[in-house]
PDB file of C-alpha atoms and ligand atoms in Angstrom:
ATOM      1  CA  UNK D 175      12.821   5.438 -15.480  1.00  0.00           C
ATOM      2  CA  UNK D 176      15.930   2.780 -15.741  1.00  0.00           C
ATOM      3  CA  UNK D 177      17.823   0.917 -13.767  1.00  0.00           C
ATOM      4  CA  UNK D 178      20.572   3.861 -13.363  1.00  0.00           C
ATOM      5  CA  UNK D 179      18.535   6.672 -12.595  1.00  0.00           C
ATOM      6  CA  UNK D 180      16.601   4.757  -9.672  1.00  0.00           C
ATOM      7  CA  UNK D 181      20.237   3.668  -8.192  1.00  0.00           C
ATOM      8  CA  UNK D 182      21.051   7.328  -8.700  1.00  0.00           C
ATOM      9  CA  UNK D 183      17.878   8.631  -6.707  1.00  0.00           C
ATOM     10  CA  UNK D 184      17.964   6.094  -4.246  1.00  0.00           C
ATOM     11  CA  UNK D 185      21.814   5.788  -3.398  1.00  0.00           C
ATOM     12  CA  UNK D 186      21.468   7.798  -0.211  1.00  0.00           C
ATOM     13  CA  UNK D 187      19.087   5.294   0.847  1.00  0.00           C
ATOM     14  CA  UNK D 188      21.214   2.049   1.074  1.00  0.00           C
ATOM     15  CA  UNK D 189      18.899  -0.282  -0.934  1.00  0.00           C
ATOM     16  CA  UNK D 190      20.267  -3.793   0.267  1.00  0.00           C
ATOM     17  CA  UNK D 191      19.849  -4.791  -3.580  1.00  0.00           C
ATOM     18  CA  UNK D 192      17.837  -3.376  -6.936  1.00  0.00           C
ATOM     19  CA  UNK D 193      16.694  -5.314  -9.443  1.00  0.00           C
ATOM     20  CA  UNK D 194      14.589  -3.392 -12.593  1.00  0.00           C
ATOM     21  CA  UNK D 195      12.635  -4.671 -15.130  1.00  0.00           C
ATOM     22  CA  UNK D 196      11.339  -3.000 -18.569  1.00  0.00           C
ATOM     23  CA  UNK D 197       8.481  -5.374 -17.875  1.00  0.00           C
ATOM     24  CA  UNK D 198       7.246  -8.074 -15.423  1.00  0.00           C
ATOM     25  CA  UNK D 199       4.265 -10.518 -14.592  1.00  0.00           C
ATOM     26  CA  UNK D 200       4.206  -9.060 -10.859  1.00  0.00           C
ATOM     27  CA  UNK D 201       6.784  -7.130  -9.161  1.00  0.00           C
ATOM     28  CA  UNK D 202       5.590  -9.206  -5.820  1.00  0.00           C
ATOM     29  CA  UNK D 203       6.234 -12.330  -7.538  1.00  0.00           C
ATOM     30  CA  UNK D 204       9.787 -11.730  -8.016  1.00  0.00           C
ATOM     31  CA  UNK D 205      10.165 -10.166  -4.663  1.00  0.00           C
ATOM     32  CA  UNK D 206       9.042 -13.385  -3.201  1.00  0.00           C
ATOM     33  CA  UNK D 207      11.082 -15.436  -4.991  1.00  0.00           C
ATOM     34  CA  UNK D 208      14.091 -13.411  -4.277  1.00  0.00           C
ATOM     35  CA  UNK D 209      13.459 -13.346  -0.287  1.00  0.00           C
ATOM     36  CA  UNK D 210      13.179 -16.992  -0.232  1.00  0.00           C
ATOM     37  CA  UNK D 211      16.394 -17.500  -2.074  1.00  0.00           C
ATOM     38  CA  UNK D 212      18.311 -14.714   0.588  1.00  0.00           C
ATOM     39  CA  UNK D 213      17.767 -11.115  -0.842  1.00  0.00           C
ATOM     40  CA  UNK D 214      18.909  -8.476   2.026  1.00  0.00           C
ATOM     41  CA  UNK D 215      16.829  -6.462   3.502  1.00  0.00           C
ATOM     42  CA  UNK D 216      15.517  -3.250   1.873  1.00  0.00           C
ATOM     43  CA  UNK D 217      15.893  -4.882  -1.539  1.00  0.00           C
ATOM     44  CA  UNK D 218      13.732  -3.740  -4.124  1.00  0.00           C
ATOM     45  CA  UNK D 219      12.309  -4.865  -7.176  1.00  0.00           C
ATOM     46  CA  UNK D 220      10.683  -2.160  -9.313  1.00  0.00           C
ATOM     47  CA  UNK D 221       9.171  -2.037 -12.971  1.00  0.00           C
ATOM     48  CA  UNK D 222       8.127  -0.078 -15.616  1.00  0.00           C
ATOM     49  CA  UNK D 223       5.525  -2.047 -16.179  1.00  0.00           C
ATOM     50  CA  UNK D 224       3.684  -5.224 -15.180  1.00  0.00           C
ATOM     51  CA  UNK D 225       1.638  -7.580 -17.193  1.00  0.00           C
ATOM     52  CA  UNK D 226       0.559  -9.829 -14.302  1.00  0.00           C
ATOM     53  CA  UNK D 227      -0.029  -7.452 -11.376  1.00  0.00           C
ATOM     54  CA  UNK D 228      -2.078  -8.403  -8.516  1.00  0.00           C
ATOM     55  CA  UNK D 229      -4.690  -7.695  -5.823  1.00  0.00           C
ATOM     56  CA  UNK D 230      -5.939  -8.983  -2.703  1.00  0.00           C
ATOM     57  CA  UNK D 231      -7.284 -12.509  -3.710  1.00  0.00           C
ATOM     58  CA  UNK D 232      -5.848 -12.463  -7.184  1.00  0.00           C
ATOM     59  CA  UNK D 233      -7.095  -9.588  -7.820  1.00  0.00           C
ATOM     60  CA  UNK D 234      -5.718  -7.813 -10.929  1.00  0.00           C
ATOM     61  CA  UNK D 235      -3.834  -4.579 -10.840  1.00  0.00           C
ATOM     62  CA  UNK D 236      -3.017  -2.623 -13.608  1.00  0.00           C
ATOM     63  CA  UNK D 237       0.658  -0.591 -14.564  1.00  0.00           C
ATOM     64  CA  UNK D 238       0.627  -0.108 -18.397  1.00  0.00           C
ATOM     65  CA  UNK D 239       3.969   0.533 -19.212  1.00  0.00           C
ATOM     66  CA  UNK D 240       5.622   4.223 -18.202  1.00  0.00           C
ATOM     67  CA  UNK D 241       2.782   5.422 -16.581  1.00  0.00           C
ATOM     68  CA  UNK D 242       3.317   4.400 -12.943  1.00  0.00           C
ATOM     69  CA  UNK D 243       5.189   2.908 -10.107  1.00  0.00           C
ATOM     70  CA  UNK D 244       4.718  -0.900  -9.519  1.00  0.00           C
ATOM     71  CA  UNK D 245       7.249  -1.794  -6.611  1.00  0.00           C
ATOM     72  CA  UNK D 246       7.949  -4.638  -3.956  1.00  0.00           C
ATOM     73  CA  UNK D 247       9.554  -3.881  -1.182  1.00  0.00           C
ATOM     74  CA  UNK D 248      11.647  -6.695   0.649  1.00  0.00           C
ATOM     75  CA  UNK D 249      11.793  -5.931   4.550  1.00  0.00           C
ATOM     76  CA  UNK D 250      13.786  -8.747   6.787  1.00  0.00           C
ATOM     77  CA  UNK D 251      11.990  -8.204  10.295  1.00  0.00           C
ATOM     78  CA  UNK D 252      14.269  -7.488  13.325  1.00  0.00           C
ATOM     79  CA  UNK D 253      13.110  -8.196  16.832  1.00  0.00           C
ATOM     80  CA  UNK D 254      11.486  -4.934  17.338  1.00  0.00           C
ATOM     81  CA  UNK D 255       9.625  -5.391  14.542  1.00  0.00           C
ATOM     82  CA  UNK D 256       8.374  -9.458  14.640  1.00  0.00           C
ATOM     83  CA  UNK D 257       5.451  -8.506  17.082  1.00  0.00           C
ATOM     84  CA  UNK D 258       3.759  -5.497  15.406  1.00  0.00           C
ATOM     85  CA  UNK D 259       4.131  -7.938  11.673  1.00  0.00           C
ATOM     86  CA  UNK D 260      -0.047  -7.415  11.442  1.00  0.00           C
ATOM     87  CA  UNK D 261       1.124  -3.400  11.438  1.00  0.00           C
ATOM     88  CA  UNK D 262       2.808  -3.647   7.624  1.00  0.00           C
ATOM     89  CA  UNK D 263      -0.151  -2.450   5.847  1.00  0.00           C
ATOM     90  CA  UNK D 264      -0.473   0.281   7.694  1.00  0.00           C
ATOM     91  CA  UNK D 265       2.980   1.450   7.509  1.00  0.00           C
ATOM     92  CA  UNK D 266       3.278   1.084   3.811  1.00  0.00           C
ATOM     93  CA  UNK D 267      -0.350   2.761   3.635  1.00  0.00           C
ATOM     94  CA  UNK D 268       1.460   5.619   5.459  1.00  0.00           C
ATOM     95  CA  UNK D 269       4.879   5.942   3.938  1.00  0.00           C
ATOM     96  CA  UNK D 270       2.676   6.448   0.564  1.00  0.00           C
ATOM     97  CA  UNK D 271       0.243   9.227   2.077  1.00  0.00           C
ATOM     98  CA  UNK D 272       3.400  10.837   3.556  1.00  0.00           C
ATOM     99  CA  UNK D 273       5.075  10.756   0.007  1.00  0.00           C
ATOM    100  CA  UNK D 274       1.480  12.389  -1.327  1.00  0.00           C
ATOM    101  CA  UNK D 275       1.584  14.893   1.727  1.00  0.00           C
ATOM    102  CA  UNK D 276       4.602  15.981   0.659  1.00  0.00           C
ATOM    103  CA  UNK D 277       3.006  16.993  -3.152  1.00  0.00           C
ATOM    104  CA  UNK D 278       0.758  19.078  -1.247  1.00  0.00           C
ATOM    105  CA  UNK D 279      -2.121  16.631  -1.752  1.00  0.00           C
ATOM    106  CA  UNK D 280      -4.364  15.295   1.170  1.00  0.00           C
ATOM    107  CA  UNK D 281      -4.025  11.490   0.975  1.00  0.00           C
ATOM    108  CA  UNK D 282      -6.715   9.309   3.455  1.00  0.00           C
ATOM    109  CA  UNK D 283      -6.408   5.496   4.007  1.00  0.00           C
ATOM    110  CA  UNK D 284      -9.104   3.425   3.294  1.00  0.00           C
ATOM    111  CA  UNK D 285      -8.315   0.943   5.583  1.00  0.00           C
ATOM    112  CA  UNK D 286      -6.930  -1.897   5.111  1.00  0.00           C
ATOM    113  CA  UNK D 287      -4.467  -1.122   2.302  1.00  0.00           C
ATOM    114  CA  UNK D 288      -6.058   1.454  -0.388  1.00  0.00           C
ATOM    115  CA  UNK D 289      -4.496   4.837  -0.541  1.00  0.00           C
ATOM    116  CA  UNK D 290      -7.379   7.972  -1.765  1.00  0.00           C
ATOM    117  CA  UNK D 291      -7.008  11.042  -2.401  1.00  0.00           C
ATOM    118  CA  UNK D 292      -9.882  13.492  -3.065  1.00  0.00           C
ATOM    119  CA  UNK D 293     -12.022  10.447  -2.412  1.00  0.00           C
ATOM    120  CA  UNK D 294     -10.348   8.132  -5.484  1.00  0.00           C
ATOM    121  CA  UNK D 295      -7.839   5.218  -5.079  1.00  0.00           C
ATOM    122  CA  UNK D 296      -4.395   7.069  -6.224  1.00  0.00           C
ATOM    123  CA  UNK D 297      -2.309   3.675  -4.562  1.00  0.00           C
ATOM    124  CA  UNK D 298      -2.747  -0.101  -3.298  1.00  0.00           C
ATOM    125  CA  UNK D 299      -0.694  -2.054  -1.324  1.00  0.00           C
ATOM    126  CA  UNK D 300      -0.210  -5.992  -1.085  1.00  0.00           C
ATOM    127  CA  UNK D 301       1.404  -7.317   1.483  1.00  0.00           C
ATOM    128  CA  UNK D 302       3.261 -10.750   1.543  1.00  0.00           C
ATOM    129  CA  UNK D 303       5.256 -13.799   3.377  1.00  0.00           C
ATOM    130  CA  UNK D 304       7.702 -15.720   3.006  1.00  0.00           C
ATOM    131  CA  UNK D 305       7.840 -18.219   5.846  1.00  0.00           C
ATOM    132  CA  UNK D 306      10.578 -20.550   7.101  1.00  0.00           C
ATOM    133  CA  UNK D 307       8.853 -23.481   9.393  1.00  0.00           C
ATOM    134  CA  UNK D 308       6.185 -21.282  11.742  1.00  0.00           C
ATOM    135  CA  UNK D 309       7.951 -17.903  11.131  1.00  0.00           C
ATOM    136  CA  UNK D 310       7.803 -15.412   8.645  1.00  0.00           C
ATOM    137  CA  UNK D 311      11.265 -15.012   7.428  1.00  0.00           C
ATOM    138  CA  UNK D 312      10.577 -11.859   5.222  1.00  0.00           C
ATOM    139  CA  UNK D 313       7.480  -9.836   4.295  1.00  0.00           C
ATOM    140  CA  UNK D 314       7.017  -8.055   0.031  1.00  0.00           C
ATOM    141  CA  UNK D 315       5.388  -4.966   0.399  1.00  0.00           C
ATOM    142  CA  UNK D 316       3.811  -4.369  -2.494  1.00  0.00           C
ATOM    143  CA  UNK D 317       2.793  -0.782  -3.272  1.00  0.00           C
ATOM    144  CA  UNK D 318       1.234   0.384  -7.290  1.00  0.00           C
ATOM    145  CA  UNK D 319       1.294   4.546  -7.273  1.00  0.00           C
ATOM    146  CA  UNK D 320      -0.644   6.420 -10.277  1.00  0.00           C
ATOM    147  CA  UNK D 321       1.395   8.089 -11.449  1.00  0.00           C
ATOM    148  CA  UNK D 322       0.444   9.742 -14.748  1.00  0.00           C
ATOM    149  CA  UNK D 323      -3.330   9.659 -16.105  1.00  0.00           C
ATOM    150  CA  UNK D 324      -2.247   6.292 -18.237  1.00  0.00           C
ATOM    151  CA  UNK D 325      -2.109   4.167 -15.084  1.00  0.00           C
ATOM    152  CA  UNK D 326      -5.677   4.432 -14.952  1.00  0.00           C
ATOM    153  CA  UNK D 327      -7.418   0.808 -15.459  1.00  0.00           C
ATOM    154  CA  UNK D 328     -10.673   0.845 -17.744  1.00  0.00           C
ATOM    155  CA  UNK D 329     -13.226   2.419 -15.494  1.00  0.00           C
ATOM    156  CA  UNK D 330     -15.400  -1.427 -16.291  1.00  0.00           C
ATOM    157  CA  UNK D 331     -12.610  -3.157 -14.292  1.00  0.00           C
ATOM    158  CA  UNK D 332     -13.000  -0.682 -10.985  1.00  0.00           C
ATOM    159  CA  UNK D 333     -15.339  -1.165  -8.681  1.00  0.00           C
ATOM    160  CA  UNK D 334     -13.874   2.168  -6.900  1.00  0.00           C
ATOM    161  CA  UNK D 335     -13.211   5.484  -8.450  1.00  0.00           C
ATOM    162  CA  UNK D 336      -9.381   5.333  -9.494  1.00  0.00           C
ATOM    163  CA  UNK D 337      -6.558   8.930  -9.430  1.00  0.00           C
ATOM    164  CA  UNK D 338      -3.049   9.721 -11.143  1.00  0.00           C
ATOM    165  CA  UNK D 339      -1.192  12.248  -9.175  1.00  0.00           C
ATOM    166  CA  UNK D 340      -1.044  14.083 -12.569  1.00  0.00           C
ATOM    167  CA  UNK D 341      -4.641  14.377 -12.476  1.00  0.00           C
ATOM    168  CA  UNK D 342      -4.841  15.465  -8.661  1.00  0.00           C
ATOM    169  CA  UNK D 343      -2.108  17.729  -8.843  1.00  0.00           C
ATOM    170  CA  UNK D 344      -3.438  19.246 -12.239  1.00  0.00           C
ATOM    171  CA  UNK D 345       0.292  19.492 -13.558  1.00  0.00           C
ATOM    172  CA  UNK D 346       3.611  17.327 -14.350  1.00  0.00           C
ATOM    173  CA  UNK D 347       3.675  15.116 -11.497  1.00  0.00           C
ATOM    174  CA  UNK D 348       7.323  14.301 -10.276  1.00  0.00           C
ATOM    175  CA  UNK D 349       9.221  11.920 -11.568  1.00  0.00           C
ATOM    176  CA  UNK D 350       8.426   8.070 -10.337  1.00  0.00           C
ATOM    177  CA  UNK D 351      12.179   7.801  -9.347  1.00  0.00           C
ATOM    178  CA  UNK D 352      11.101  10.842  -6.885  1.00  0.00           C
ATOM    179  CA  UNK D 353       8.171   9.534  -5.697  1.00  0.00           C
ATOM    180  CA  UNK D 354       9.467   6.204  -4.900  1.00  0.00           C
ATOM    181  CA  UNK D 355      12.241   7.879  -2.740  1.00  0.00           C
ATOM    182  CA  UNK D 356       9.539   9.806  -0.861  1.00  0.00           C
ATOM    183  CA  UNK D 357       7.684   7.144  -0.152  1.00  0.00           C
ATOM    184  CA  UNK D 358      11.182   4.693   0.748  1.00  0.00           C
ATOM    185  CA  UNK D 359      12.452   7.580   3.074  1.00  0.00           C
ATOM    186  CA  UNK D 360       9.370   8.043   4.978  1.00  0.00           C
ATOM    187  CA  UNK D 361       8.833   4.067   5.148  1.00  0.00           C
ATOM    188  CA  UNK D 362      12.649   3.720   6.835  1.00  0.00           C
ATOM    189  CA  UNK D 363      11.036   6.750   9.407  1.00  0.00           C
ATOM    190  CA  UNK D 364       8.107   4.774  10.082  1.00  0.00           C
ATOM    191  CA  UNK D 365       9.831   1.392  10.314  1.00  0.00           C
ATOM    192  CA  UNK D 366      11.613   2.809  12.990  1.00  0.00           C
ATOM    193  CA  UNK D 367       8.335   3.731  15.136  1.00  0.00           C
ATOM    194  CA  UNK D 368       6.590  -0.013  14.009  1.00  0.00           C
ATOM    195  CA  UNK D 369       6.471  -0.688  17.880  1.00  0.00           C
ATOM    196  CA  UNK D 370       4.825   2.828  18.758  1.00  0.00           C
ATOM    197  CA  UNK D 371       1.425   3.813  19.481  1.00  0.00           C
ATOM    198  CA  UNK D 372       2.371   6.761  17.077  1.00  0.00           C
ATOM    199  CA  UNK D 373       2.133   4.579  14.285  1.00  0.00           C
ATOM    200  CA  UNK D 374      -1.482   3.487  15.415  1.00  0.00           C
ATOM    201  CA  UNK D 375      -2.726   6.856  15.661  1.00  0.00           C
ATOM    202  CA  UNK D 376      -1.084   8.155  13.091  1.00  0.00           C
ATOM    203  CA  UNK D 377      -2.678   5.644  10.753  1.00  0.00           C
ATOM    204  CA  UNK D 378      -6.105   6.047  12.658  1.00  0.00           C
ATOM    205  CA  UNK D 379      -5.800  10.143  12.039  1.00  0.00           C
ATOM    206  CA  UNK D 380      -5.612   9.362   8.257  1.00  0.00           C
ATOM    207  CA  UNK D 381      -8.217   6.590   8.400  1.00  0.00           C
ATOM    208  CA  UNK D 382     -10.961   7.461   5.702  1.00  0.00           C
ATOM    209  CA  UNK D 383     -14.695   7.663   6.926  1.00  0.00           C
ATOM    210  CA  UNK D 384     -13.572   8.282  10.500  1.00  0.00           C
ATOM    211  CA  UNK D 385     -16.600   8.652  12.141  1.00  0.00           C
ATOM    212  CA  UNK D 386     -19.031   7.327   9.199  1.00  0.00           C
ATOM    213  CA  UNK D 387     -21.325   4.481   8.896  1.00  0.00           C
ATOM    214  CA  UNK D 388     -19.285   1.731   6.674  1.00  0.00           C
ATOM    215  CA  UNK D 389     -20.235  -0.991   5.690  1.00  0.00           C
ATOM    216  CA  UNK D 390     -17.576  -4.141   5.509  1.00  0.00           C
ATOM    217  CA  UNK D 391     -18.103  -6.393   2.632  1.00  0.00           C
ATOM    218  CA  UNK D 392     -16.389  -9.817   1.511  1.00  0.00           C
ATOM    219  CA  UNK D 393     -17.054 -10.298  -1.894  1.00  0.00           C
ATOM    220  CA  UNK D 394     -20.200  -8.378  -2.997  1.00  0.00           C
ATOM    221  CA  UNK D 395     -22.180  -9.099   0.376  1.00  0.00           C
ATOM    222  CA  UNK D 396     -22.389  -6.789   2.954  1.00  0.00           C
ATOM    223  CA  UNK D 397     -21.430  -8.467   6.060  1.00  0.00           C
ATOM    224  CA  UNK D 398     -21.279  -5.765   8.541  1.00  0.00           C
ATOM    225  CA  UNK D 399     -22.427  -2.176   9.086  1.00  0.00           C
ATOM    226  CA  UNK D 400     -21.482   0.519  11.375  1.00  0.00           C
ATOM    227  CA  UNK D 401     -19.331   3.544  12.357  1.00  0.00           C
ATOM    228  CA  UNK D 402     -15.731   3.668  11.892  1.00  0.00           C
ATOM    229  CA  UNK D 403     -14.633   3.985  14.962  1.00  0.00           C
ATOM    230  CA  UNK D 404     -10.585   3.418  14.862  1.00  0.00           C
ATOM    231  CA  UNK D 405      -8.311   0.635  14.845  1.00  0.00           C
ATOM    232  CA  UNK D 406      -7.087  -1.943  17.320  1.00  0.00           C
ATOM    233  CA  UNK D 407      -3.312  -2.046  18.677  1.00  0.00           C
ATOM    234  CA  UNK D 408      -2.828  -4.484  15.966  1.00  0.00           C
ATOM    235  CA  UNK D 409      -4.138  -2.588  13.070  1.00  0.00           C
ATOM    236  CA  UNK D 410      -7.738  -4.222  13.344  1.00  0.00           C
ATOM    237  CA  UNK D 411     -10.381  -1.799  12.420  1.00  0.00           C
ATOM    238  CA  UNK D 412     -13.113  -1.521  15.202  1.00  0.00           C
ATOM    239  CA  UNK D 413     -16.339  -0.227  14.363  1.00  0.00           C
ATOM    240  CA  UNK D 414     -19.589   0.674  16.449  1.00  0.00           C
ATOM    241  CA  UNK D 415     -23.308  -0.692  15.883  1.00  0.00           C
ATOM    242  CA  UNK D 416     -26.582   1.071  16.562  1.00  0.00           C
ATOM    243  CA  UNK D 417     -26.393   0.455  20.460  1.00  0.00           C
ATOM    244  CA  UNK D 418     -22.541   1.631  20.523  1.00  0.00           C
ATOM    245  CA  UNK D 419     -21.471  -1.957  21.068  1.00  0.00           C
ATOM    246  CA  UNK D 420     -17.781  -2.220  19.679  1.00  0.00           C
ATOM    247  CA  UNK D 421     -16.764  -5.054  16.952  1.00  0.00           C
ATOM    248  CA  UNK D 422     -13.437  -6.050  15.782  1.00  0.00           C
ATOM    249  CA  UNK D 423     -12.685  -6.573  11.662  1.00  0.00           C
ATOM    250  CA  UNK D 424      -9.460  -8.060  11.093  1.00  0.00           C
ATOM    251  CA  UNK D 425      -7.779  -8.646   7.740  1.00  0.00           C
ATOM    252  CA  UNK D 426      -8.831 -10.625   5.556  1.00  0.00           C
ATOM    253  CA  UNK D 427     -10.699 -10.647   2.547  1.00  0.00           C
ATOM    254  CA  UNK D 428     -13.147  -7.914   3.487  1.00  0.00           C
ATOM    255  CA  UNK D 429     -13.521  -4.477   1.691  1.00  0.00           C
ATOM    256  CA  UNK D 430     -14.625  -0.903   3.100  1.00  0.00           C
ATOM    257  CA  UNK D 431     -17.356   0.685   1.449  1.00  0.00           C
ATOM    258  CA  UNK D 432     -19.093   4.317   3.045  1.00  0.00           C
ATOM    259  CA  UNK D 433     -22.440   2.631   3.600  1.00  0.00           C
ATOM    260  CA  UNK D 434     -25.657   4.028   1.032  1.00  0.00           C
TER     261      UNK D 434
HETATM  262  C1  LIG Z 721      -4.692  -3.554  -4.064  1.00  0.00           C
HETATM  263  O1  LIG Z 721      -5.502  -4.655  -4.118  1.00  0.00           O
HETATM  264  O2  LIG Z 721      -5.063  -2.412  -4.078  1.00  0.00           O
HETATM  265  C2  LIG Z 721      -3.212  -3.894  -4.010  1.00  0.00           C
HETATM  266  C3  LIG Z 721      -2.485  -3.470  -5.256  1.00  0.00           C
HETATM  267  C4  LIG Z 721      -1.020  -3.766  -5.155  1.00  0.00           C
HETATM  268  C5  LIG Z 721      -0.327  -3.566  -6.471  1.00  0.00           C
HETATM  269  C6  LIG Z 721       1.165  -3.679  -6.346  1.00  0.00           C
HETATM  270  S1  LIG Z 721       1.984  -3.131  -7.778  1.00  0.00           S
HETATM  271  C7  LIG Z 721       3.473  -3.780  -7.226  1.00  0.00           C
HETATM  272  C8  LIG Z 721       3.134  -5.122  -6.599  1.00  0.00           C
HETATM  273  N1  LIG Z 721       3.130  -6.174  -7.580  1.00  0.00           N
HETATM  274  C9  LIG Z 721       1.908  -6.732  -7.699  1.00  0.00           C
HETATM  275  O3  LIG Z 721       1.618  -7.670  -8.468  1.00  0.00           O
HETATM  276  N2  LIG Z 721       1.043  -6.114  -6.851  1.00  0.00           N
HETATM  277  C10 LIG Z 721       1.705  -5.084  -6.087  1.00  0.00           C
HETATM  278  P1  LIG Z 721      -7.091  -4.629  -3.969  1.00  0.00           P
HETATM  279  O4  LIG Z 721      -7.500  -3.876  -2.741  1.00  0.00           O
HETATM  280  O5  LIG Z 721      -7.489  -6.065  -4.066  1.00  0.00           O
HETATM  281  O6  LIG Z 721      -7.585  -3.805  -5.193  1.00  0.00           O
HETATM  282  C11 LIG Z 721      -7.609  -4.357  -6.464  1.00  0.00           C
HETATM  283  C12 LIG Z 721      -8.676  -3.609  -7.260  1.00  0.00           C
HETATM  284  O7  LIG Z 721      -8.189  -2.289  -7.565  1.00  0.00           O
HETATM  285  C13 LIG Z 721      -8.981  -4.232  -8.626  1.00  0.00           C
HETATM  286  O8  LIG Z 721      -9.972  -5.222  -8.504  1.00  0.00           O
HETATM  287  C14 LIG Z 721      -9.429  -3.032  -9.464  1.00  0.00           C
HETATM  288  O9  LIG Z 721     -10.811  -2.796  -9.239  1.00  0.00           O
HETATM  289  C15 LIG Z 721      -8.666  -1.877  -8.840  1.00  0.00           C
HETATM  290  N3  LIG Z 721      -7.487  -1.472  -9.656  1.00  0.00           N
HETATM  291  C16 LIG Z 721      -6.697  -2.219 -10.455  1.00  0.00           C
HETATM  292  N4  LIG Z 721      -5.694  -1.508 -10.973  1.00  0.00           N
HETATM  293  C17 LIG Z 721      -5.848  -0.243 -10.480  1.00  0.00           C
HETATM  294  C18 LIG Z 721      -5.116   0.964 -10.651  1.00  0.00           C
HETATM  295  N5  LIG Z 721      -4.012   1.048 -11.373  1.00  0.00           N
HETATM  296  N6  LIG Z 721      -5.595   2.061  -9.991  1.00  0.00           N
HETATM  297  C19 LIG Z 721      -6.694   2.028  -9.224  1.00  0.00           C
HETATM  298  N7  LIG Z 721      -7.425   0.906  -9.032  1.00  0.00           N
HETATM  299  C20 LIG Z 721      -6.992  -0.220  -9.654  1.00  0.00           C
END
């Protein structure tokens, strides 16, 4: 992967702007600082590696060099899209299980931003602001794809089990420049439908442990338990408790376990 052959995959999508790196700290990092300093919209930063990639809450995520696809996505929100902002995740989440779909694999979202696939995290996405005053002025959508077994983090530094699509597709896996144009052209579909209540249940119908007791955690306490019931309008998960009374988890720093 270079700079030429992802302008030559991507041309037919009308990147506002590309800008590749051999390495990086964190793709998201640049991102940010190129929104805030007037990068159009659909601009992309991508790299072959990143030696500062991040997580939720600092987090760290790992892309050793030519093994996967670290990339942030720079979207400049339109009216339509301003109200549903809290629906992002969700339609990153599903650009990358459509790009997965299309492998033949059967990609579930572990709500609110994990992407699995045969029960192991094969993608995560970060999503970020840049505000001007009260308003967000652009959002980074930060995705990291497995892409070959390499991209795997030391299994000490998971605390979920972690996929390459070359392992789940037991061959060659595409190439990344592929995959990210996959994942782009289903993400311009979706970003058309950001309003719908097609985007809401399509992201419930790929929701992982529909139906199963979860427990929420934030940090390594278990704050909640019950079954995962579907999401809110907004992307909120709602879940049910013994006596099928309904509660709301929003975003935040909480993570989705299937409870013991
Ligand atoms: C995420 O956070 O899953 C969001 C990851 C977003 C990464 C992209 S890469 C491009 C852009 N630039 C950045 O700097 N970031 C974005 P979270 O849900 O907090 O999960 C983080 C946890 O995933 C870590 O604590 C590890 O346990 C695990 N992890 C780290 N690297 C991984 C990998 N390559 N594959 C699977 N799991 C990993």
């Amino acid at each position: 992967m270079n700079e030429s052959s992802l302008k030559k995959s991507l041309s037919k999508l009308n990147p506002g702007g590309l800008r590749y790196f051999d390495s990086v700290g964190s793709t998201n990092d640049e991102a940010l600082a190129w929104a805030a300093s007037g990068a159009k919209d659909f601009s992309l930063v991508v790299a072959d590696e990143q030696t500062q990639g991040r997580g939720r809450l600092d987090r760290k995520w790992f892309t050793p060099k030519g093994s996967a696809l670290a990339v942030s996505l720079i979207l400049r929100p339109g009216a339509a899209m301003r109200p549903h902002l809290s629906r992002t995740v969700g339609l990153a989440a599903l650009s990358v299980a459509d790009a997965c779909l299309k492998l033949g694999l059967s990609p579930q979202i572990k709500w609110p931003n994990d992407i699995l696939v045969n029960g192991r995290k094969l993608a995560g996405v970060l999503v970020e602001s840049v505000w001007s005053g009260e308003d967000v002025d652009s959002l980074v959508i930060g995705m990291g794809i497995n892409v070959y077994r390499a991209s795997l983090p030391p299994a000490e530094y998971l605390q979920f089990p972690a996929a390459s699509l070359e392992e789940m597709l037991g061959k060659e896996p595409p190439t990344r420049e592929e995959v990210l144009r996959n994942v782009l052209t289903a993400m311009l579909a979706w970003r058309e439908k950001i309003g719908t209540a097609r985007l809401i249940q399509a992201w419930e119908e790929n929701l992982a442990y529909r139906g199963e007791q979860v427990q929420i955690r934030a940090g390594s306490e278990s704050l909640i338990t019950g079954r995962l019931a579907g999401l809110e309008s907004d992307g909120s998960l709602r879940l049910m408790d013994a006596h099928d009374q309904s509660t709301t988890i929003r975003f935040g720093d909480v993570s989705l376990r299937p409870a013991a």
